[in-house]
Amino acid sequence: MSLRAFVFVLSFVSCSAGGQYYDYEAAPLFLYSQLSLNCAPECDCPHNYPTAMYCDDLKLKSVPMVPPGIKYLYLRNNQIDHIDEKAFENVTDLQWLILDYNLLENSKIKGKVFSKLKQLKKLHINFNNLTESVGPLPKSLQDLQLSHNKITKLGSFEGLANLTFVSLQHNQLKEDAVAASLKGLKSLEYLDLSFNQMSKLPSELPTTLLTLYLDSNKISDIPDEYFKRFTGLQYLRLSHNELADSGVPGNSFNLSTLLELDLSYNKLKSIPTVSENLENYYLEVNELEKFDVKSFCKILGPLSYSKIKHLRLDGNPLSKSSLPHEMYECLRVANEITVN
């Protein structure tokens, strides 16, 4: 068979074959046969996605040999407890490195193993034994996930101009550790700090944030105009904290960009005022005693109404009969209003 005919057949097979793997940047067709044979023997490098190497669920205790050409490396659910400095020296063009569900500790991650990966975009080390964030990290990094560890300290993220997504939930972080490390991130859009040990909102968070999750901390008060700095904030969650009326200034959440606000499982007795642009508002399991229409609509009229689609009020001392009639004029586009 000629090389041209072989490439045509391979192209047809790789396009038509199904599979569970997804490779965002598949190699050129003329490399398919070469790369698909270049794989660690214990791992799986699918023929239709030859730049990905899957080494999940193999009880590995160390990183296997990673051959040249691999861009997406999955090492989930193993027993890896260390990473040598030369572990990825053959694959400096690696773009995704997924190390979830292992036994990694900071002291056993040697040298500048990550910063050498100059094209790395995604680094996931969820469900490990880290006590600090890892580093140094390459400037190419876009997505960093370190959730479900034991992290109490964050290193410097200075210079990570491309980092847009950071997940740090289920750690042991306090507000001072967070503020000192994240303030220099100029492109950060998503930050999850849920299930940590913060008693206050961290200062100097990047103003570029679109999504901020702070569920399940110990936050009891909000500094005046704290969220005004985030000019594009769309999704904000503060459920399962210790917020009471005395700790929430009047216009804390009145942000025109905000689409979703979760204040459930707190100690609020009145509904905080929000912008008419808000679409999803979660207030279940508080201590709300009354429904004030002005919390949603400053004025009522044909062109003045709230865009709320989903409103949860269940788990409060409110009943449907206690809701004012003008509420329905204000919340005229709501699909769901849940009360006891």
XYZ file of C-alpha atoms in Angstrom:
340
model
C 0.000 0.000 0.000
C 1.363 3.435 -0.861
C 1.955 6.016 1.853
C -0.798 8.224 0.394
C -3.307 5.367 0.472
C -2.286 4.477 4.012
C -2.805 8.022 5.252
C -6.256 8.114 3.583
C -7.341 4.862 5.253
C -5.996 6.014 8.631
C -7.784 9.325 8.272
C -11.088 7.535 7.594
C -10.657 5.187 10.562
C -9.716 7.926 13.023
C -12.656 10.094 11.980
C -15.246 7.332 12.132
C -14.080 5.461 15.225
C -15.851 6.167 18.479
C -14.062 6.519 21.789
C -14.175 8.063 25.214
C -11.100 10.210 24.760
C -11.042 13.779 23.529
C -7.888 15.428 22.249
C -8.114 19.162 21.550
C -5.029 19.200 19.354
C -4.683 15.909 17.513
C -1.378 15.325 15.752
C -1.048 15.634 11.960
C -2.172 12.524 10.120
C 1.285 11.555 8.932
C 2.365 11.201 12.574
C -0.517 8.989 13.706
C 1.082 5.607 13.186
C 4.399 6.776 14.579
C 2.955 8.278 17.770
C 0.391 5.594 18.513
C 3.198 3.048 18.906
C 5.188 5.361 21.211
C 3.530 4.747 24.576
C 4.447 3.546 28.045
C 3.619 -0.189 28.019
C 1.394 -0.005 31.091
C -0.646 2.927 29.754
C -3.118 3.488 26.931
C -2.451 5.792 23.971
C -5.551 5.561 21.749
C -4.948 5.340 18.014
C -7.551 8.010 17.336
C -5.984 10.402 19.915
C -2.283 9.540 19.851
C -1.111 12.658 21.722
C -2.969 11.538 24.869
C -1.635 8.952 27.305
C -3.999 7.445 29.901
C -2.423 5.830 32.962
C -5.418 5.906 35.310
C -6.223 3.244 37.934
C -2.973 1.290 37.596
C -1.670 1.442 41.182
C 1.417 3.266 39.918
C 3.835 4.481 42.585
C 5.822 6.759 40.301
C 5.381 8.606 37.019
C 5.976 6.194 34.122
C 8.247 6.930 31.199
C 6.481 9.535 29.071
C 7.543 9.357 25.407
C 7.973 12.365 23.103
C 4.818 13.561 21.355
C 2.480 13.230 24.338
C 0.574 16.429 25.077
C -2.169 15.185 27.417
C -1.134 12.978 30.342
C -3.632 11.399 32.747
C -2.331 9.774 35.944
C -5.495 9.687 38.040
C -6.242 7.331 40.900
C -2.819 5.823 41.473
C -0.397 5.709 44.408
C 2.132 8.231 43.128
C 3.845 9.910 46.092
C 6.747 11.681 44.373
C 7.772 13.336 41.118
C 11.430 13.383 40.083
C 12.854 16.501 38.475
C 13.432 14.660 35.191
C 10.022 12.980 35.065
C 8.852 15.025 32.073
C 12.130 15.854 30.338
C 11.030 14.013 27.153
C 7.748 15.940 26.891
C 8.508 19.605 27.406
C 5.563 20.384 25.089
C 3.095 18.754 27.514
C -0.144 20.774 27.734
C -2.340 18.865 30.222
C -1.093 17.098 33.347
C -3.782 15.418 35.472
C -2.617 13.943 38.802
C -5.859 13.685 40.768
C -6.286 11.033 43.485
C -2.683 10.264 44.331
C -0.439 10.590 47.417
C 1.691 13.573 46.460
C 3.378 15.704 49.102
C 5.200 18.973 48.478
C 8.548 17.708 49.763
C 8.536 14.903 47.213
C 7.947 17.086 44.153
C 11.498 17.824 43.123
C 13.054 20.959 41.653
C 11.369 23.005 38.959
C 9.591 20.054 37.393
C 6.492 22.083 36.396
C 8.130 25.345 35.306
C 10.125 23.444 32.673
C 6.864 22.635 30.876
C 6.695 25.844 28.850
C 3.444 24.905 27.081
C 1.541 23.544 30.083
C -2.004 24.923 30.192
C -3.819 22.650 32.641
C -2.432 21.272 35.929
C -4.741 19.277 38.217
C -3.511 17.865 41.550
C -6.837 17.414 43.319
C -7.257 14.859 46.125
C -3.628 14.557 47.214
C -1.635 15.389 50.372
C -0.343 18.859 49.540
C 0.118 21.357 52.371
C 1.197 24.218 50.084
C 0.518 25.195 46.498
C 3.008 23.766 44.012
C 5.548 25.810 42.109
C 7.231 27.452 40.410
C 4.721 27.265 37.575
C 5.075 28.096 33.876
C 3.675 31.360 32.513
C 1.618 29.381 29.995
C -0.650 27.937 32.714
C -4.381 28.676 32.366
C -6.124 26.193 34.684
C -4.813 25.251 38.157
C -6.782 22.873 40.392
C -5.545 21.944 43.881
C -8.790 21.077 45.637
C -9.223 18.466 48.391
C -5.740 18.755 49.845
C -4.448 20.111 53.175
C -3.148 23.432 51.907
C -2.560 26.154 54.476
C -0.100 28.254 52.480
C -0.031 29.578 48.932
C 3.189 30.407 47.133
C 3.622 33.295 44.758
C 1.602 33.261 41.538
C 3.443 36.314 40.241
C 3.813 36.450 36.479
C 1.081 33.916 35.649
C -0.564 36.293 33.201
C -2.593 33.558 31.473
C -4.062 31.955 34.593
C -7.854 32.295 34.389
C -9.140 29.343 36.488
C -8.080 28.467 40.071
C -9.780 25.848 42.236
C -8.741 25.677 45.907
C -11.849 24.343 47.611
C -11.657 21.826 50.460
C -8.363 22.988 51.941
C -7.337 24.749 55.177
C -6.761 28.263 53.886
C -7.261 31.417 55.908
C -7.928 34.818 54.390
C -4.418 36.249 54.870
C -2.776 33.404 52.967
C -5.138 33.933 50.047
C -4.777 37.708 49.788
C -0.992 37.644 49.707
C -0.762 35.231 46.776
C -3.580 35.943 44.346
C -3.534 39.731 44.121
C -1.072 39.770 41.214
C -3.169 37.647 38.851
C -4.287 39.951 36.051
C -6.505 37.539 34.079
C -8.173 35.444 36.793
C -11.877 34.874 36.055
C -12.822 31.849 38.183
C -11.869 31.333 41.832
C -13.267 28.664 44.153
C -12.350 29.036 47.833
C -15.233 27.013 49.246
C -14.738 24.749 52.267
C -11.758 26.536 53.794
C -11.176 28.309 57.116
C -11.725 31.962 56.277
C -13.469 34.141 58.847
C -13.219 37.237 56.653
C -13.304 37.978 52.958
C -9.739 38.019 51.600
C -8.497 41.441 50.566
C -7.002 42.357 47.201
C -8.531 39.593 45.148
C -8.130 40.172 41.393
C -10.793 42.551 40.120
C -11.109 40.535 36.890
C -13.167 37.810 38.589
C -16.396 36.683 36.916
C -17.060 33.763 39.286
C -16.292 33.698 43.014
C -17.278 30.813 45.291
C -16.840 31.215 49.060
C -19.287 28.610 50.383
C -18.762 26.848 53.684
C -16.338 29.169 55.424
C -16.853 31.190 58.619
C -17.486 34.614 57.088
C -19.687 36.826 59.274
C -19.401 40.276 57.745
C -18.786 42.009 54.432
C -16.740 45.220 54.229
C -18.613 48.166 52.771
C -18.564 48.102 48.934
C -16.296 45.044 48.953
C -17.759 43.598 45.744
C -17.935 46.912 43.866
C -14.339 46.411 42.733
C -15.309 43.387 40.657
C -16.774 45.208 37.675
C -17.693 42.026 35.795
C -18.721 39.670 38.603
C -21.554 37.363 37.485
C -21.661 34.392 39.887
C -21.228 34.760 43.656
C -21.769 32.092 46.297
C -21.615 32.629 50.049
C -23.821 29.811 51.307
C -23.113 28.035 54.611
C -21.407 30.985 56.280
C -22.343 33.116 59.313
C -23.817 36.184 57.645
C -26.373 38.175 59.623
C -28.043 41.512 58.825
C -25.575 43.426 60.993
C -22.664 42.177 58.891
C -24.157 42.963 55.481
C -24.127 46.634 54.396
C -27.226 47.718 52.479
C -25.937 47.580 48.890
C -23.354 44.806 49.267
C -24.899 42.708 46.487
C -26.497 45.415 44.354
C -24.257 44.752 41.347
C -25.618 45.284 37.845
C -23.445 42.489 36.404
C -24.497 39.825 38.915
C -26.608 36.974 37.491
C -26.514 34.452 40.341
C -26.282 34.991 44.110
C -26.325 32.228 46.717
C -26.775 33.342 50.348
C -28.481 30.181 51.561
C -27.792 28.659 54.987
C -26.880 31.888 56.771
C -28.581 33.954 59.519
C -30.247 36.713 57.499
C -33.554 38.141 58.727
C -34.119 40.512 55.799
C -33.510 40.100 52.074
C -30.397 41.967 50.876
C -31.045 44.381 48.013
C -29.990 43.203 44.577
C -29.926 44.606 41.068
C -32.931 44.127 38.807
C -30.609 42.188 36.477
C -30.157 39.285 38.915
C -31.615 36.023 37.566
C -31.030 33.381 40.268
C -31.276 34.159 43.984
C -30.885 31.489 46.670
C -31.958 32.445 50.213
C -33.171 29.134 51.611
C -32.594 28.252 55.263
C -32.065 31.709 56.741
C -34.192 33.551 59.293
C -36.177 35.742 56.879
C -39.220 37.254 58.546
C -40.633 39.416 55.761
C -40.554 39.920 52.014
C -39.667 43.465 50.970
C -40.406 44.139 47.295
C -37.876 46.986 47.323
C -35.123 44.409 47.750
C -35.811 43.496 44.107
C -37.561 46.482 42.492
C -36.860 50.104 43.342
C -40.004 51.134 41.490
C -42.779 49.218 39.752
C -43.941 49.928 36.229
C -44.348 48.515 32.722
C -40.613 48.759 32.048
C -39.324 48.359 35.591
C -39.252 44.832 36.982
C -36.865 42.197 38.263
C -35.344 39.630 35.899
C -35.395 36.962 38.629
C -36.086 33.506 37.146
C -35.455 31.342 40.210
C -35.963 32.450 43.807
C -35.638 30.113 46.791
C -37.126 31.188 50.117
C -37.869 27.786 51.645
C -36.574 27.018 55.111
C -37.493 30.498 56.383
C -40.341 31.689 58.644
C -42.190 32.877 55.540
C -45.340 31.392 54.040
C -46.933 31.922 50.671
C -49.861 33.752 52.280
C -47.475 36.272 53.843
C -46.003 37.358 50.527
C -47.228 40.774 49.300
C -49.365 40.892 46.166
C -47.073 43.406 44.444
C -44.327 40.801 44.569
C -45.843 39.137 41.508
C -45.748 42.382 39.552
C -42.096 42.870 40.438
C -41.091 39.237 39.768
C -43.239 38.918 36.689
C -40.768 36.794 34.676
C -39.969 34.314 37.464
C -40.230 30.631 36.520
C -39.934 29.356 40.080
C -40.462 30.877 43.520
C -40.019 28.321 46.298
C -41.492 28.986 49.752
C -42.537 26.718 52.616
